[in-house]
Coordinates of C-alpha atoms and ligand atoms in Angstrom, one line a residue:
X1294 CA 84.5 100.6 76.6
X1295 CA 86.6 98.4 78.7
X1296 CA 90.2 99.5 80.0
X1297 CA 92.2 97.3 81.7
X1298 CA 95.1 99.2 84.0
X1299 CA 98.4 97.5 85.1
X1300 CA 98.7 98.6 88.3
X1301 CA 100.8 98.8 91.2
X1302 CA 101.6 101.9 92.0
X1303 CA 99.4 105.3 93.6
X1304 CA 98.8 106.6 89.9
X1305 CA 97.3 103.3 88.8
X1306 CA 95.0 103.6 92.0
X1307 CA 94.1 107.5 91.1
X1308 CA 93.1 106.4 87.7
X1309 CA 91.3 103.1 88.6
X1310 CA 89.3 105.6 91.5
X1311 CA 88.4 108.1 88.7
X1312 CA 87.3 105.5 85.8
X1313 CA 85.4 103.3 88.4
X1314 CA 81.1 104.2 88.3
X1315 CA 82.1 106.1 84.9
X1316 CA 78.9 105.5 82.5
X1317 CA 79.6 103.1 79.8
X1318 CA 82.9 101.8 80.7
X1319 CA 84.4 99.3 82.8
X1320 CA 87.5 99.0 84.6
X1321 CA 89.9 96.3 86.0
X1322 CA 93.0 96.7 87.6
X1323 CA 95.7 93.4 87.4
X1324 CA 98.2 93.5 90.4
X1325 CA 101.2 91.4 90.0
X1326 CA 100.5 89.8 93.5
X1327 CA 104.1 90.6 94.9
X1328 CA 103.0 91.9 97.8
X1329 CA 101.2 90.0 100.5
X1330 CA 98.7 93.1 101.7
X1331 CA 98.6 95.2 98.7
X1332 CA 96.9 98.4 98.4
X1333 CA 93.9 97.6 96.5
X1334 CA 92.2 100.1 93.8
X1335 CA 88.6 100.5 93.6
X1336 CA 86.7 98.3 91.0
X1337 CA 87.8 94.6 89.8
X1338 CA 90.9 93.7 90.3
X1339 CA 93.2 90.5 88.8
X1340 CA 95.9 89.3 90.7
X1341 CA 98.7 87.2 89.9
X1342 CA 100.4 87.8 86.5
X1343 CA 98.7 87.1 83.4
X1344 CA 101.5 83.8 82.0
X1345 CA 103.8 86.2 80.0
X1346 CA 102.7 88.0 76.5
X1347 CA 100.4 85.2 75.5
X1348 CA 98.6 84.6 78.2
X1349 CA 98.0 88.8 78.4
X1350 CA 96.8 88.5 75.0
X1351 CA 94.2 85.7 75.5
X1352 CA 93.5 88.0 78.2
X1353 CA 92.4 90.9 76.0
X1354 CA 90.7 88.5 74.0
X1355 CA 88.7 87.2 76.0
X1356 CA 87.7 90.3 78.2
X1357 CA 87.2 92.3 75.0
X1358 CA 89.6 94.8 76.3
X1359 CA 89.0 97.9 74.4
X1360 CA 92.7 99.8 75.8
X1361 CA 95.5 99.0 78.2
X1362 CA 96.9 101.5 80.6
X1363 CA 100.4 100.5 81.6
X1364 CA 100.4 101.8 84.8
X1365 CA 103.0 99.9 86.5
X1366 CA 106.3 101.2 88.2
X1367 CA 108.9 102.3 86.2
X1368 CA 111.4 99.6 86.7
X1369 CA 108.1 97.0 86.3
X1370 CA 110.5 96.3 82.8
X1371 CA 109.1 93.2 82.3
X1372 CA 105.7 93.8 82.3
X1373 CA 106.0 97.0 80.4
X1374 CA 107.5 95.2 77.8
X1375 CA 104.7 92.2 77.8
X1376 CA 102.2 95.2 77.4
X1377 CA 103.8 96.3 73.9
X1378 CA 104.3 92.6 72.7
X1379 CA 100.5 92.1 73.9
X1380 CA 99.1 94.8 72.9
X1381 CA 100.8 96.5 69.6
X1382 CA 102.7 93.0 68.2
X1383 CA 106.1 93.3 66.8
X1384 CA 107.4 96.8 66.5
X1385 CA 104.7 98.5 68.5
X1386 CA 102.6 101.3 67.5
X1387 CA 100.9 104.2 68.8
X1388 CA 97.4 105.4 69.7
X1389 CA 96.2 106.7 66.8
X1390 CA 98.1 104.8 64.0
X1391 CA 96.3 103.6 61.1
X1392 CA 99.0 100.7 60.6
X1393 CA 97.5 97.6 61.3
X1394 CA 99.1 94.7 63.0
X1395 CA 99.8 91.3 61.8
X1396 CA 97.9 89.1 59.9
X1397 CA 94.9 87.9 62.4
X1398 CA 96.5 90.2 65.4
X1399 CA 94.1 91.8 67.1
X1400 CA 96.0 95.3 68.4
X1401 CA 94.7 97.4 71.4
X1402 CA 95.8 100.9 72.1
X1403 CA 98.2 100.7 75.0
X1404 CA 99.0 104.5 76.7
X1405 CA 101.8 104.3 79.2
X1406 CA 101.4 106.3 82.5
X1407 CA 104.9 107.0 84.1
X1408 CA 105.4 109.3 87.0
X1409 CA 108.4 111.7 86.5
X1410 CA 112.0 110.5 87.7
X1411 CA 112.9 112.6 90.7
X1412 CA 115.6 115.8 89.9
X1413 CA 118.7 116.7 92.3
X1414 CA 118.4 120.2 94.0
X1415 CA 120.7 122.3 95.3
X1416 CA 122.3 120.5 98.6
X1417 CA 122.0 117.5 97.3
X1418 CA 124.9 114.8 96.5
X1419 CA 123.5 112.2 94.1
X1420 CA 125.5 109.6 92.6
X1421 CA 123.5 108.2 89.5
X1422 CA 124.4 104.4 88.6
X1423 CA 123.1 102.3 85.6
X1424 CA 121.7 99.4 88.1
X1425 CA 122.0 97.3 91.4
X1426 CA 124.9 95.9 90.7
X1427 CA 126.5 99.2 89.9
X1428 CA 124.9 100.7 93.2
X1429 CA 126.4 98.2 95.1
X1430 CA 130.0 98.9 94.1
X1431 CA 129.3 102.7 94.6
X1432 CA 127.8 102.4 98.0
X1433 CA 131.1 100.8 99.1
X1434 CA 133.2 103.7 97.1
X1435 CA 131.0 106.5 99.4
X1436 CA 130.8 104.4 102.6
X1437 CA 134.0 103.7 104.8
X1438 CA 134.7 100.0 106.1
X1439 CA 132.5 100.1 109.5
X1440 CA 129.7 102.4 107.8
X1441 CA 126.0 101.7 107.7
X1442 CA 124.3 102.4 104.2
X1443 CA 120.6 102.6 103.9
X1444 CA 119.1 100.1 101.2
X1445 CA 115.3 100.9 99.8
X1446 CA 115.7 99.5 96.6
X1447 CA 113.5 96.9 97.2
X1448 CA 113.3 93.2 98.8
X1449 CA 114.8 91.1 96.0
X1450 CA 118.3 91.3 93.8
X1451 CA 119.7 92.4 97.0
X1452 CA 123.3 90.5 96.3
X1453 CA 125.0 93.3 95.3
X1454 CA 124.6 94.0 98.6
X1455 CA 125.0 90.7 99.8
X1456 CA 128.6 90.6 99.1
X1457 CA 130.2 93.2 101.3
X1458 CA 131.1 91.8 105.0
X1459 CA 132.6 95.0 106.0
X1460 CA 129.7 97.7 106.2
X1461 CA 126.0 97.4 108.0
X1462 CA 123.2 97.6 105.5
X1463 CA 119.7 98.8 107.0
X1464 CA 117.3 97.5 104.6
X1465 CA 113.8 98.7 104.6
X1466 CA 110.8 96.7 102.1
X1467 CA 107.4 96.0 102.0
X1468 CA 107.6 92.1 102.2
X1469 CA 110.5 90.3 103.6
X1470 CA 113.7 90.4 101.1
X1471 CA 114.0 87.0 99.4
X1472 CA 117.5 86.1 98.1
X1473 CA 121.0 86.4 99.8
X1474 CA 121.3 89.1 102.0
X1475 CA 124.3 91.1 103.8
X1476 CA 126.3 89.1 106.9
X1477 CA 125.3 92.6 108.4
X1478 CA 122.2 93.7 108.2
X1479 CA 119.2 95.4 110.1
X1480 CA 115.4 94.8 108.0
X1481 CA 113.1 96.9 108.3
X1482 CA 109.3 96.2 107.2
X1483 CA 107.3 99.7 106.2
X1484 CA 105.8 101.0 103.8
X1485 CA 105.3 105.0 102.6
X1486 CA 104.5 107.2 102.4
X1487 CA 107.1 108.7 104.7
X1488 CA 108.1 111.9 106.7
X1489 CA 111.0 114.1 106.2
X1490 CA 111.2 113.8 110.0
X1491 CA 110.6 110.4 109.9
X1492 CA 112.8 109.7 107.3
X1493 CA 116.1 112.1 109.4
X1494 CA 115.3 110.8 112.4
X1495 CA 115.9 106.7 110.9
X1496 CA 119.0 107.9 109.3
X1497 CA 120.4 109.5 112.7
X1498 CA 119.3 106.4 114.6
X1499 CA 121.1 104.1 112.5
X1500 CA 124.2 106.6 111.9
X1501 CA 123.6 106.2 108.2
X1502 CA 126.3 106.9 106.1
X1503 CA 124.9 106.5 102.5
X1504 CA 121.6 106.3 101.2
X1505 CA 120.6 104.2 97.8
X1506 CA 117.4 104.9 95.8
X1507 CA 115.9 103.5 92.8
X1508 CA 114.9 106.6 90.9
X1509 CA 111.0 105.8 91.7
X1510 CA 109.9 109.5 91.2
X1511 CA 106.8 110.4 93.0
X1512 CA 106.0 111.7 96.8
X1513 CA 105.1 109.2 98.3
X1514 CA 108.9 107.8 99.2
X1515 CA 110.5 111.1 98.5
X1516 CA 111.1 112.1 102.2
X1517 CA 114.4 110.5 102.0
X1518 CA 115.8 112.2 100.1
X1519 CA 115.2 115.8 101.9
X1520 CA 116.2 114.0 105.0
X1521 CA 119.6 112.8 102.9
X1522 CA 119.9 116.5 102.0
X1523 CA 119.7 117.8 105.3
X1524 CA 121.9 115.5 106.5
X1525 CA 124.4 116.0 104.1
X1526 CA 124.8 112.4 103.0
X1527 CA 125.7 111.2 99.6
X1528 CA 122.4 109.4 97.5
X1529 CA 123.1 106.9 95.2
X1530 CA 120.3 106.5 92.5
X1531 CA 119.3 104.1 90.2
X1532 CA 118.3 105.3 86.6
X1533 CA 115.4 103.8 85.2
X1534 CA 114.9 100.8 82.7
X1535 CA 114.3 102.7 79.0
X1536 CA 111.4 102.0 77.4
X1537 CA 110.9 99.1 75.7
X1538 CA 111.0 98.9 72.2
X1539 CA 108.0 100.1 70.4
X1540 CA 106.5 102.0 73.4
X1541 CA 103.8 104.9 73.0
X1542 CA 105.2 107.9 74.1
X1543 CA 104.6 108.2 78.2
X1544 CA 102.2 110.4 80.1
X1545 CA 103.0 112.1 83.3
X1546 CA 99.8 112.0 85.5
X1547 CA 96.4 110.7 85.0
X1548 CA 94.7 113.3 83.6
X1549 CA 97.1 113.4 80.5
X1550 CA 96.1 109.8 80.2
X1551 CA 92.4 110.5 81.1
X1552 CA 92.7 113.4 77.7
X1553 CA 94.6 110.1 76.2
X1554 CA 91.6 107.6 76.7
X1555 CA 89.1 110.7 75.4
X1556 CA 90.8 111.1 72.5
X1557 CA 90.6 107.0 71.5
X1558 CA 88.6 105.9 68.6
X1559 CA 86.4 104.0 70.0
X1560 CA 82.1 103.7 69.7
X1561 CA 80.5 103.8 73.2
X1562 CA 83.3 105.8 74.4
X1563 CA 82.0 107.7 77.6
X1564 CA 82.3 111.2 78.6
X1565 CA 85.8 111.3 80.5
X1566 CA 85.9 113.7 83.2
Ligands
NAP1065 P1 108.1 93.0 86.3 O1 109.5 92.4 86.7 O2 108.1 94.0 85.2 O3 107.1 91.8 85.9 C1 107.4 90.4 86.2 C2 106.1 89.7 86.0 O4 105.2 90.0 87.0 C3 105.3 90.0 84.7 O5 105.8 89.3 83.6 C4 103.9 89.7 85.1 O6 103.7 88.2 85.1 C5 103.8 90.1 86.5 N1 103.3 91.5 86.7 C6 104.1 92.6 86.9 N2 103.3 93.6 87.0 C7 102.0 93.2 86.8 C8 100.7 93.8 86.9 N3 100.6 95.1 87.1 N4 99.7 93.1 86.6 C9 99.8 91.7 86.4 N5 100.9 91.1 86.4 C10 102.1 91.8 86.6 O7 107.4 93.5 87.6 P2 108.0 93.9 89.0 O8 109.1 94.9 88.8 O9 108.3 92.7 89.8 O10 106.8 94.7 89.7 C11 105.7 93.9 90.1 C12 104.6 94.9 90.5 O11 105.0 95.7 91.6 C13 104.1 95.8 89.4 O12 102.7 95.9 89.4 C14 104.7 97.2 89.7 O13 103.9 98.2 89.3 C15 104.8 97.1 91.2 N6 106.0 97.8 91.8 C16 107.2 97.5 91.3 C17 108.3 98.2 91.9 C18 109.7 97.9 91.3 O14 110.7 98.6 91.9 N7 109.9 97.1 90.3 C19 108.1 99.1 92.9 C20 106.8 99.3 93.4 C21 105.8 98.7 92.8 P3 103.1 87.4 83.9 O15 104.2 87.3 82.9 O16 102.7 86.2 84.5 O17 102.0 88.2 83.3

């Protein structure tokens, strides 16, 4: 059995760590390449994009790709979507479903592993927006003139950002940002995971005002949002992308999707753990 996981995040890394040495199945891992030191999973990995849906499903094809694990982060919209188109054809279906695809398409069972959004608790003082753009106006709302607001939504589509003169943005990303950024600005290159210590102490140093978050889930970059808490400062959070159309219903955590890949139809299939 061969499962290919779209990857990119910790859960893609759990699962690739798990499947890899399993008996009778072999695993590979595609990375989009965004990042220019990225946290490899055991086993074979592709990097680079695949050249949109077709390119995918010549992928499949020619691998003799037996399931997809979309495994990607859950505002990876694009590729999420290229993963049903791929893998199910117009309309999408589910694991399990007898209906067969188009004439001559050749479907493959896609399961979709997406960490839980994070939840507000008691303290906190989230503002939840639609997207960047809408983040951007909102940070401005919460954060007087002269006010520094604390940006980890990522290195690109930062205009929304970019088009405030009047506050200091502290921007923190993997990579360099690409794209217009704010006349005042501080970058920061990191990556997670973080400390709640960590995390207060940055927001203290740089007399953070406001704090904005895609809604990433997971622990890894959580810490912020305790220190935001304990600071009292207003969080503005991104919802996620909905599904694309035609998606399988979502798994939490990898051994849902581990009980997922046991339960596939499929000759050969190995023993899961
Ligand atoms: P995206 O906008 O959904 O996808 C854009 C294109 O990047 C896709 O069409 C595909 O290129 C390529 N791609 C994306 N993920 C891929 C994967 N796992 N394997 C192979 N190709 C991939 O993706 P994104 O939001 O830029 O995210 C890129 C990667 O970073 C993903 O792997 C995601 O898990 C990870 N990541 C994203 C975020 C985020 O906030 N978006 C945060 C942390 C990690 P082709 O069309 O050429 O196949």
């Amino acid at each position: 059995m061969r499962v290919l996981i779209l990857g990119g995040t910790r859960e893609a890394r759990d699962l690739a760590a798990i499947l890899v040495g399993e008996p009778g199945l072999a695993v590979v891992t595609s990375l989009a390449g965004r990042v220019r030191d990225p946290a490899l999973p055991a086993g074979e990995t592709v990097i680079g994009g695949f050249g949109g849906v077709a390119g995918l499903r010549a992928f499949l094809r020619d691998r003799a790709v037996d399931a997809v694990v979309d495994a990607t982060h859950p505002f990876a919209a694009t590729m999420s979507a290229h993963a049903v188109a791929a893998c199910l054809g117009p309309g999408g279906t589910r694991p399990g479903d007898a209906r067969p695809g188009g004439p001559g398409e050749h479907q493959v069972p896609l399961l979709r592993l997406v960490r839980p959004g994070w939840a507000a608790r008691p303290g906190d003082d989230w503002h939840r927006v639609a997207d960047l753009d809408a983040a951007g106006a909102r940070a401005r709302e919460l954060c007087p003139p002269g006010g520094a607001v604390f940006v980890t939504t990522g290195r690109r589509q930062l205009a929304p950002f970019a088009v405030d003169p009047d506050r200091r943005y502290l921007i923190r990303a993997v990579d360099p940002p690409t794209g217009t950024l704010p006349a005042r600005h501080t970058l920061l290159l990191d990556r997670g995971p973080y400390t709640v210590d960590g995390e207060t102490r940055l927001l203290r140093d740089h007399d953070i005002r406001v704090v904005v978050t895609k809604d990433s889930g997971g622990d890894l970059t959580a810490a912020k949002l305790d220190a935001a808490r304990t600071l009292g400062l207003p969080v503005v959070v991104i919802d996620r992308p909905a599904p694309p159309p035609g998606a399988p219903p979502s798994r939490p955590d990898v051994p849902a999707i581990l009980a997922d890949l046991r339960g596939l139809p499929h000759k050969g299939a190995p023993d899961l753990p």
